[in-house]
C-alpha cells in the first residue's frame, strides 16, 4: 500500500505535516465534531438555518460554523461542516433530522436500492464544495482543512436501518439475506464517496477522513468484506485522481481488526477510539504509521485532573511516532467550553 510517502515536503501546516509522517515538537490537535451544539454560537446559527440539512447546504452559514471553533480555541485544523448523510440525500433517499432524535431516513429495500440515482449526486453536493472554498479563503495558512465522508458500511447502516441503533441489526441482516443488493449499494457508495472526496480535495481540502463509526459488532469475515474492502477501494479510487492523497481512516471499535484494517486499506493516518488500550496501539502498529485519538469524550465533560492525566498519558504513549491529538469519538453537547480550552493549551504544552 502506498501509505509511506518518501521524505515528504513540509507544508507549514503542523497537522497536515504530522499526517504526512513529519512528527511535530508538540502534537497538533483538532476535536472530533468540534463544530456543534456545545457552542452557543453554533446553536444560534443552527436556529437561523431552520433544518439541519439546510445548514449543511448553505455555504455562508456552513463556512461560519466550520470556523467558529477556531475562533475560540487554538486548534490546528478546521473540519468542513456537513454530515455523512448528505450522500444518501444526494442519491435521492429521504433524509431528515428530527429535533432531539438524530437522523431519520426512509429505510431502503432491494427495490429502493435499485431506484437510487447517482447521476446528479455530485451536483447536489456542490454547495458543500462551495463551503470548502469559502473556508479556505478565511483560514490561516498554518491551519489544516479536513474534508470527510462516511465509510460505505456506516452510511449503509443508516440507509437500511432508517436511524441509528446500538447493534446495526437491520443492516447486518439485510447484508446477509440480500448479498447482491447489498453489494450493489456498497459499490455505489464507494464510487460516489470517492468522487465526493476527490471534489473536496480539488476545492481545497488538505486531508480527508473516512468515518467508519460502526466498525464494531462485526465478525471478522463481515469486517473484511464490508469494512476493509470498501475502505481499501475508496482509498485506492481517490488516489487514482489525487496521487498520494492523505486520508485518515477511523474504524471505530475495530479492536482486534485494527492492524489489519491499517495494513490493507493503506490509510495515511489511523484514528483510534477510546476503548483501544494505548499499549496495544504502541506495541502493534508500525512506528511509521501516524495515529490520531484517543481521549474519551466524557473525560472532556468531567474535566480537571483526570482529563489532564489521561491526555498526558496519551501524548507519552505516542511520543515516538507522528501523533495528532483528538478525542476517541465526537465531543458531546454537554461539554464545558472551558475544558476544551484547557485541553488545547495542555496539548500545545502551555500548561
Ligand atoms: O465539527 C464537525 O465535525 C461538524 C461536521 C460533522 C457533523 N456530523 C455535523 C453534525 C461531522 C464530521 C459529522 C459526522 C457524522 N454524522 C458521523 C460520523 C462521526 C461520529 O460521530 O460517529 C455520523 C455517524 C453522523 C450521523 C449523524 N448526524 C448523527 C447520528 C446525528 C445526530 C446525533 C449527533 O451526533 O449529533 C447527526 C446530526 C449532526 N451532524 C449534528 C451536527 C453538528 C447535530 C445536529 C443539530 O445541530 O441538531
Tab-separated table of C-alpha atoms and ligand atoms in Angstrom:
chain	number	residue	atom	x	y	z
A	1	UNK	CA	0.000	0.000	0.000
A	2	UNK	CA	1.280	3.487	-0.713
A	3	UNK	CA	0.858	4.865	2.792
A	4	UNK	CA	4.524	5.702	3.167
A	5	UNK	CA	5.432	8.860	1.385
A	6	UNK	CA	9.204	9.024	0.997
A	7	UNK	CA	10.799	12.161	2.505
A	8	UNK	CA	7.653	14.286	2.374
A	9	UNK	CA	7.976	18.036	1.921
A	10	UNK	CA	6.864	20.028	4.960
A	11	UNK	CA	3.820	22.147	4.167
A	12	UNK	CA	3.988	24.526	7.155
A	13	UNK	CA	0.699	23.115	8.428
A	14	UNK	CA	1.606	21.152	11.582
A	15	UNK	CA	-1.421	18.862	11.411
A	16	UNK	CA	-1.054	18.002	7.739
A	17	UNK	CA	2.702	17.533	8.189
A	18	UNK	CA	2.054	15.070	11.020
A	19	UNK	CA	-0.322	13.145	8.775
A	20	UNK	CA	2.431	13.050	6.154
A	21	UNK	CA	4.762	11.466	8.718
A	22	UNK	CA	6.668	14.508	9.998
A	23	UNK	CA	6.445	14.482	13.779
A	24	UNK	CA	5.976	17.878	15.470
A	25	UNK	CA	7.505	19.098	18.776
A	26	UNK	CA	4.019	19.031	20.349
A	27	UNK	CA	1.097	17.140	18.817
A	28	UNK	CA	-1.316	19.152	16.691
A	29	UNK	CA	-4.932	18.916	17.849
A	30	UNK	CA	-8.456	19.007	16.496
A	31	UNK	CA	-11.597	17.739	18.165
A	32	UNK	CA	-13.931	15.292	16.529
A	33	UNK	CA	-17.276	17.036	15.859
A	34	UNK	CA	-15.713	20.317	17.002
A	35	UNK	CA	-18.436	22.446	15.372
A	36	UNK	CA	-21.647	21.657	17.181
A	37	UNK	CA	-24.161	22.039	19.908
A	38	UNK	CA	-21.730	22.561	22.828
A	39	UNK	CA	-21.037	26.007	21.269
A	40	UNK	CA	-23.742	28.677	21.855
A	41	UNK	CA	-22.697	30.423	18.620
A	42	UNK	CA	-23.400	27.162	16.715
A	43	UNK	CA	-26.839	26.856	18.289
A	44	UNK	CA	-27.589	30.387	17.189
A	45	UNK	CA	-26.751	29.754	13.513
A	46	UNK	CA	-28.475	26.368	13.667
A	47	UNK	CA	-31.691	28.067	14.784
A	48	UNK	CA	-31.461	30.612	11.993
A	49	UNK	CA	-30.899	27.889	9.398
A	50	UNK	CA	-34.090	26.013	10.204
A	51	UNK	CA	-33.466	22.435	9.110
A	52	UNK	CA	-30.082	20.823	9.741
A	53	UNK	CA	-29.632	19.876	6.064
A	54	UNK	CA	-30.373	23.466	5.138
A	55	UNK	CA	-27.404	24.455	7.290
A	56	UNK	CA	-25.222	21.884	5.503
A	57	UNK	CA	-26.304	23.201	2.071
A	58	UNK	CA	-25.987	26.938	2.790
A	59	UNK	CA	-22.297	27.753	2.207
A	60	UNK	CA	-22.226	31.085	4.084
A	61	UNK	CA	-23.666	29.523	7.233
A	62	UNK	CA	-21.782	26.231	6.913
A	63	UNK	CA	-18.487	28.119	6.482
A	64	UNK	CA	-19.305	30.243	9.513
A	65	UNK	CA	-19.889	27.234	11.800
A	66	UNK	CA	-16.803	25.491	10.377
A	67	UNK	CA	-14.695	28.444	11.543
A	68	UNK	CA	-16.392	29.030	14.912
A	69	UNK	CA	-14.324	26.566	16.968
A	70	UNK	CA	-11.062	28.064	15.620
A	71	UNK	CA	-12.065	31.498	16.844
A	72	UNK	CA	-12.460	30.179	20.374
A	73	UNK	CA	-9.615	27.671	20.566
A	74	UNK	CA	-6.106	27.393	19.122
A	75	UNK	CA	-6.958	24.281	17.114
A	76	UNK	CA	-4.708	23.118	14.273
A	77	UNK	CA	-7.490	22.224	11.864
A	78	UNK	CA	-10.952	23.129	10.695
A	79	UNK	CA	-13.266	20.306	9.658
A	80	UNK	CA	-15.775	21.021	6.950
A	81	UNK	CA	-19.273	21.436	8.368
A	82	UNK	CA	-21.535	18.900	6.711
A	83	UNK	CA	-22.727	15.393	7.592
A	84	UNK	CA	-22.076	11.846	6.444
A	85	UNK	CA	-25.766	11.570	5.496
A	86	UNK	CA	-25.638	14.148	2.697
A	87	UNK	CA	-24.647	11.207	0.478
A	88	UNK	CA	-27.946	9.284	0.888
A	89	UNK	CA	-29.739	12.615	0.450
A	90	UNK	CA	-27.839	13.276	-2.776
A	91	UNK	CA	-28.707	9.769	-4.003
A	92	UNK	CA	-32.404	10.553	-3.663
A	93	UNK	CA	-33.243	8.891	-0.353
A	94	UNK	CA	-35.442	10.872	2.035
A	95	UNK	CA	-33.285	12.073	4.957
A	96	UNK	CA	-34.410	14.303	7.789
A	97	UNK	CA	-33.016	15.337	11.143
A	98	UNK	CA	-35.652	15.383	13.854
A	99	UNK	CA	-35.020	17.651	16.836
A	100	UNK	CA	-33.531	15.615	19.673
A	101	UNK	CA	-33.856	12.325	17.756
A	102	UNK	CA	-30.977	12.349	15.278
A	103	UNK	CA	-31.272	11.341	11.639
A	104	UNK	CA	-34.344	9.575	10.243
A	105	UNK	CA	-34.269	8.028	6.759
A	106	UNK	CA	-36.915	6.180	4.773
A	107	UNK	CA	-35.327	2.682	5.054
A	108	UNK	CA	-34.357	1.042	1.750
A	109	UNK	CA	-35.462	-2.382	0.481
A	110	UNK	CA	-33.883	-4.048	-2.594
A	111	UNK	CA	-36.210	-2.079	-4.914
A	112	UNK	CA	-35.260	1.143	-3.126
A	113	UNK	CA	-31.570	0.407	-3.711
A	114	UNK	CA	-32.222	-0.175	-7.409
A	115	UNK	CA	-34.030	3.187	-7.565
A	116	UNK	CA	-31.110	5.219	-6.157
A	117	UNK	CA	-29.671	7.549	-8.749
A	118	UNK	CA	-26.022	8.612	-8.526
A	119	UNK	CA	-26.121	10.664	-11.760
A	120	UNK	CA	-26.641	14.075	-10.206
A	121	UNK	CA	-25.272	13.340	-6.749
A	122	UNK	CA	-22.154	15.472	-7.092
A	123	UNK	CA	-24.134	18.400	-8.454
A	124	UNK	CA	-26.462	18.175	-5.472
A	125	UNK	CA	-23.393	18.309	-3.205
A	126	UNK	CA	-21.917	21.379	-4.899
A	127	UNK	CA	-22.913	23.731	-2.018
A	128	UNK	CA	-20.672	21.642	0.265
A	129	UNK	CA	-17.779	22.196	-2.124
A	130	UNK	CA	-18.511	25.912	-2.087
A	131	UNK	CA	-18.284	25.818	1.714
A	132	UNK	CA	-14.747	24.422	1.370
A	133	UNK	CA	-13.892	27.258	-0.992
A	134	UNK	CA	-15.111	29.859	1.469
A	135	UNK	CA	-13.399	28.297	4.482
A	136	UNK	CA	-10.134	28.037	2.585
A	137	UNK	CA	-10.165	31.773	1.861
A	138	UNK	CA	-10.662	32.616	5.544
A	139	UNK	CA	-8.276	30.066	7.071
A	140	UNK	CA	-4.725	30.947	8.228
A	141	UNK	CA	-2.068	29.207	6.132
A	142	UNK	CA	-0.798	27.175	9.108
A	143	UNK	CA	-4.223	25.579	9.674
A	144	UNK	CA	-5.243	22.334	8.007
A	145	UNK	CA	-8.639	21.937	6.339
A	146	UNK	CA	-10.171	18.487	6.822
A	147	UNK	CA	-12.819	17.132	4.471
A	148	UNK	CA	-14.719	13.921	5.147
A	149	UNK	CA	-17.304	11.355	4.241
A	150	UNK	CA	-18.858	8.373	5.954
A	151	UNK	CA	-17.470	4.963	5.068
A	152	UNK	CA	-19.775	2.884	2.851
A	153	UNK	CA	-20.747	0.404	5.590
A	154	UNK	CA	-21.526	3.115	8.159
A	155	UNK	CA	-23.606	5.106	5.674
A	156	UNK	CA	-25.380	1.896	4.617
A	157	UNK	CA	-26.362	1.168	8.252
A	158	UNK	CA	-28.396	4.381	8.247
A	159	UNK	CA	-29.770	3.823	4.725
A	160	UNK	CA	-31.031	0.355	5.620
A	161	UNK	CA	-31.884	0.805	9.296
A	162	UNK	CA	-33.517	4.207	8.851
A	163	UNK	CA	-31.917	5.543	12.022
A	164	UNK	CA	-29.063	4.959	14.440
A	165	UNK	CA	-29.163	1.769	16.503
A	166	UNK	CA	-26.902	0.124	19.043
A	167	UNK	CA	-26.225	-3.053	17.028
A	168	UNK	CA	-26.969	-2.188	13.362
A	169	UNK	CA	-29.008	-5.426	13.240
A	170	UNK	CA	-31.213	-4.331	10.317
A	171	UNK	CA	-28.278	-3.607	8.035
A	172	UNK	CA	-26.362	-6.707	9.130
A	173	UNK	CA	-29.331	-8.983	8.458
A	174	UNK	CA	-30.001	-7.253	5.137
A	175	UNK	CA	-26.387	-7.783	4.045
A	176	UNK	CA	-26.606	-11.485	4.902
A	177	UNK	CA	-30.037	-12.063	3.331
A	178	UNK	CA	-29.581	-9.906	0.212
A	179	UNK	CA	-25.848	-10.019	-0.583
A	180	UNK	CA	-26.318	-8.902	-4.191
A	181	UNK	CA	-28.468	-5.882	-3.467
A	182	UNK	CA	-26.191	-5.033	-0.543
A	183	UNK	CA	-23.038	-5.244	-2.669
A	184	UNK	CA	-24.669	-3.019	-5.288
A	185	UNK	CA	-25.329	-0.443	-2.569
A	186	UNK	CA	-21.759	-0.654	-1.237
A	187	UNK	CA	-20.339	-0.341	-4.776
A	188	UNK	CA	-22.424	2.757	-5.416
A	189	UNK	CA	-21.334	4.292	-2.106
A	190	UNK	CA	-17.658	3.583	-2.838
A	191	UNK	CA	-17.855	5.340	-6.194
A	192	UNK	CA	-19.960	8.346	-5.124
A	193	UNK	CA	-17.881	8.809	-1.964
A	194	UNK	CA	-14.638	8.637	-3.968
A	195	UNK	CA	-15.854	11.284	-6.419
A	196	UNK	CA	-17.056	13.404	-3.494
A	197	UNK	CA	-13.678	13.203	-1.702
A	198	UNK	CA	-11.790	13.971	-4.919
A	199	UNK	CA	-14.021	17.031	-5.366
A	200	UNK	CA	-13.283	18.054	-1.766
A	201	UNK	CA	-9.526	17.882	-2.415
A	202	UNK	CA	-9.950	19.905	-5.601
A	203	UNK	CA	-11.991	22.508	-3.703
A	204	UNK	CA	-9.185	22.907	-1.161
A	205	UNK	CA	-9.331	20.159	1.498
A	206	UNK	CA	-5.810	19.285	2.716
A	207	UNK	CA	-6.721	15.844	4.086
A	208	UNK	CA	-9.931	13.832	4.315
A	209	UNK	CA	-11.276	11.498	6.957
A	210	UNK	CA	-13.377	8.415	6.344
A	211	UNK	CA	-15.719	7.951	9.321
A	212	UNK	CA	-16.394	4.243	9.881
A	213	UNK	CA	-18.334	4.913	13.065
A	214	UNK	CA	-19.993	1.488	13.127
A	215	UNK	CA	-16.987	-0.801	12.691
A	216	UNK	CA	-17.957	-2.573	15.919
A	217	UNK	CA	-20.204	-5.638	16.372
A	218	UNK	CA	-18.917	-7.348	13.226
A	219	UNK	CA	-17.366	-10.785	12.835
A	220	UNK	CA	-14.037	-10.975	11.028
A	221	UNK	CA	-15.470	-12.098	7.681
A	222	UNK	CA	-18.091	-9.404	7.670
A	223	UNK	CA	-15.452	-6.865	8.711
A	224	UNK	CA	-13.118	-7.931	5.908
A	225	UNK	CA	-15.859	-7.824	3.263
A	226	UNK	CA	-17.755	-4.714	4.262
A	227	UNK	CA	-15.344	-2.554	6.267
A	228	UNK	CA	-11.848	-3.263	4.966
A	229	UNK	CA	-12.625	-3.928	1.309
A	230	UNK	CA	-14.840	-0.859	0.661
A	231	UNK	CA	-12.410	1.386	2.609
A	232	UNK	CA	-9.495	-0.038	0.612
A	233	UNK	CA	-11.267	0.577	-2.695
A	234	UNK	CA	-12.308	4.057	-1.636
A	235	UNK	CA	-8.706	4.994	-0.720
A	236	UNK	CA	-7.398	3.477	-3.957
A	237	UNK	CA	-10.017	5.217	-6.096
A	238	UNK	CA	-9.350	8.654	-4.541
A	239	UNK	CA	-5.608	8.214	-5.134
A	240	UNK	CA	-6.203	7.418	-8.810
A	241	UNK	CA	-7.189	11.083	-9.116
A	242	UNK	CA	-5.144	12.607	-6.266
A	243	UNK	CA	-1.886	10.626	-6.101
A	244	UNK	CA	-0.667	10.132	-2.530
A	245	UNK	CA	-3.795	11.798	-1.105
A	246	UNK	CA	-3.574	11.988	2.707
A	247	UNK	CA	-6.520	10.026	4.082
A	248	UNK	CA	-7.428	9.246	7.689
A	249	UNK	CA	-9.359	6.063	8.422
A	250	UNK	CA	-11.368	5.921	11.637
A	251	UNK	CA	-12.791	2.429	12.107
A	252	UNK	CA	-14.429	2.950	15.496
A	253	UNK	CA	-14.498	-0.231	17.544
A	254	UNK	CA	-12.332	-2.230	15.127
A	255	UNK	CA	-10.388	-3.643	18.112
A	256	UNK	CA	-8.635	-6.863	17.029
A	257	UNK	CA	-9.124	-5.973	13.361
A	258	UNK	CA	-7.446	-2.568	13.648
A	259	UNK	CA	-3.976	-3.559	12.477
A	260	UNK	CA	-5.361	-5.496	9.507
A	261	UNK	CA	-7.534	-2.500	8.632
A	262	UNK	CA	-4.493	-0.191	8.630
A	263	UNK	CA	-2.378	-2.583	6.576
A	264	UNK	CA	-4.975	-3.455	3.985
A	265	UNK	CA	-6.700	-0.116	3.408
A	266	UNK	CA	-3.485	1.912	3.027
A	267	UNK	CA	-4.827	4.867	5.033
A	268	UNK	CA	-2.259	7.577	5.823
A	269	UNK	CA	-3.433	8.117	9.408
A	270	UNK	CA	-5.244	5.720	11.721
A	271	UNK	CA	-7.946	7.086	14.056
A	272	UNK	CA	-8.085	5.368	17.443
A	273	UNK	CA	-11.259	5.110	19.506
A	274	UNK	CA	-11.080	5.496	23.281
A	275	UNK	CA	-11.577	1.805	24.103
A	276	UNK	CA	-8.303	0.913	22.408
A	277	UNK	CA	-5.579	0.310	25.021
A	278	UNK	CA	-2.573	2.581	24.466
A	279	UNK	CA	-0.216	-0.378	24.927
A	280	UNK	CA	-1.961	-2.305	22.150
A	281	UNK	CA	-1.538	0.632	19.793
A	282	UNK	CA	2.125	1.228	20.584
A	283	UNK	CA	3.049	-2.490	20.542
A	284	UNK	CA	1.081	-3.456	17.446
A	285	UNK	CA	1.014	-0.594	14.967
A	286	UNK	CA	4.087	0.197	12.860
A	287	UNK	CA	6.074	3.178	14.221
A	288	UNK	CA	5.869	4.946	10.871
A	289	UNK	CA	2.050	4.999	10.964
A	290	UNK	CA	0.654	8.351	12.184
A	291	UNK	CA	-2.167	7.910	14.687
A	292	UNK	CA	-4.993	10.162	15.834
A	293	UNK	CA	-7.040	9.955	19.049
A	294	UNK	CA	-7.952	8.626	21.687
A	295	UNK	CA	-9.276	10.625	24.660
A	296	UNK	CA	-12.710	9.545	25.945
A	297	UNK	CA	-15.095	12.468	25.199
A	298	UNK	CA	-16.636	12.055	28.661
A	299	UNK	CA	-13.255	12.821	30.258
A	300	UNK	CA	-13.557	16.173	28.498
A	301	UNK	CA	-17.019	16.649	30.023
A	302	UNK	CA	-15.794	15.902	33.559
A	303	UNK	CA	-12.525	17.827	33.069
A	304	UNK	CA	-9.992	18.528	35.825
A	305	UNK	CA	-7.067	16.363	36.884
A	306	UNK	CA	-8.341	13.046	35.450
A	307	UNK	CA	-8.624	14.622	31.989
A	308	UNK	CA	-5.159	16.151	32.168
A	309	UNK	CA	-3.555	12.931	33.441
A	310	UNK	CA	-5.120	10.851	30.689
A	311	UNK	CA	-4.219	13.402	27.989
A	312	UNK	CA	-0.578	13.347	29.140
A	313	UNK	CA	-0.576	9.532	29.097
A	314	UNK	CA	-1.841	9.523	25.517
A	315	UNK	CA	0.817	12.030	24.454
A	316	UNK	CA	3.543	9.980	26.185
A	317	UNK	CA	2.346	6.717	24.606
A	318	UNK	CA	2.744	8.180	21.110
A	319	UNK	CA	5.906	10.201	21.762
A	320	UNK	CA	7.813	8.003	19.326
A	321	UNK	CA	5.535	8.396	16.304
A	322	UNK	CA	3.589	11.112	14.445
A	323	UNK	CA	0.504	11.762	16.601
A	324	UNK	CA	-2.489	14.027	16.072
A	325	UNK	CA	-4.256	14.613	19.367
A	326	UNK	CA	-8.030	14.090	19.269
A	327	UNK	CA	-10.904	12.529	21.136
A	328	UNK	CA	-11.719	8.852	20.615
A	329	UNK	CA	-15.201	9.836	19.348
A	330	UNK	CA	-17.231	13.021	18.940
A	331	UNK	CA	-17.466	15.810	21.514
A	332	UNK	CA	-20.853	15.734	23.274
A	333	UNK	CA	-23.244	18.700	23.665
A	334	UNK	CA	-22.882	18.987	27.472
A	335	UNK	CA	-19.094	19.562	27.259
A	336	UNK	CA	-17.994	22.683	29.193
A	337	UNK	CA	-16.216	25.093	26.851
A	338	UNK	CA	-13.505	25.885	29.419
A	339	UNK	CA	-12.474	22.207	29.465
A	340	UNK	CA	-11.876	22.322	25.722
A	341	UNK	CA	-9.721	25.444	26.081
A	342	UNK	CA	-7.729	23.778	28.872
A	343	UNK	CA	-7.168	20.610	26.803
A	344	UNK	CA	-5.929	22.561	23.789
A	345	UNK	CA	-3.477	24.506	25.988
A	346	UNK	CA	-2.229	21.299	27.580
A	347	UNK	CA	-1.648	19.555	24.269
A	348	UNK	CA	0.209	22.605	22.951
A	349	UNK	CA	2.480	22.424	26.012
A	350	UNK	CA	1.211	25.633	27.586
A	351	UNK	CA	0.127	24.196	30.966
B	1	LIG	O1	-17.397	19.645	13.600
B	1	LIG	C1	-17.823	18.740	12.896
B	1	LIG	O2	-17.291	17.622	12.887
B	1	LIG	C2	-19.019	19.045	12.060
B	1	LIG	C3	-19.294	18.198	10.902
B	1	LIG	C4	-19.931	16.830	11.213
B	1	LIG	C5	-21.274	16.602	11.611
B	1	LIG	N1	-21.501	15.265	11.581
B	1	LIG	C6	-22.264	17.632	11.966
B	1	LIG	C7	-23.476	17.262	12.734
B	1	LIG	C8	-19.325	15.592	11.020
B	1	LIG	C9	-17.881	15.258	10.663
B	1	LIG	C10	-20.346	14.609	11.251
B	1	LIG	C11	-20.098	13.169	11.077
B	1	LIG	C12	-21.169	12.212	11.384
B	1	LIG	N2	-22.517	12.352	11.232
B	1	LIG	C13	-20.917	10.885	11.806
B	1	LIG	C14	-19.532	10.263	11.998
B	1	LIG	C15	-18.891	10.705	13.271
B	1	LIG	C16	-19.500	10.089	14.534
B	1	LIG	O3	-19.918	10.881	15.376
B	1	LIG	O4	-19.532	8.862	14.636
B	1	LIG	C17	-22.152	10.260	11.959
B	1	LIG	C18	-22.391	8.829	12.420
B	1	LIG	C19	-23.176	11.195	11.583
B	1	LIG	C20	-24.648	10.988	11.519
B	1	LIG	C21	-25.360	11.920	12.428
B	1	LIG	N3	-25.530	13.268	12.181
B	1	LIG	C22	-25.970	11.634	13.676
B	1	LIG	C23	-26.016	10.265	14.321
B	1	LIG	C24	-26.508	12.834	14.170
B	1	LIG	C25	-27.335	13.061	15.410
B	1	LIG	C26	-26.601	12.909	16.663
B	1	LIG	C27	-25.369	13.765	16.817
B	1	LIG	O5	-24.277	13.173	16.785
B	1	LIG	O6	-25.463	14.990	16.934
B	1	LIG	C28	-26.175	13.847	13.236
B	1	LIG	C29	-26.520	15.288	13.344
B	1	LIG	C30	-25.381	16.244	13.359
B	1	LIG	N4	-24.327	16.206	12.495
B	1	LIG	C31	-25.221	17.365	14.218
B	1	LIG	C32	-24.056	18.017	13.829
B	1	LIG	C33	-23.481	19.283	14.397
B	1	LIG	C34	-26.219	17.804	15.291
B	1	LIG	C35	-27.452	18.282	14.619
B	1	LIG	C36	-28.062	19.518	15.190
B	1	LIG	O7	-27.426	20.567	15.258
B	1	LIG	O8	-29.247	19.428	15.522
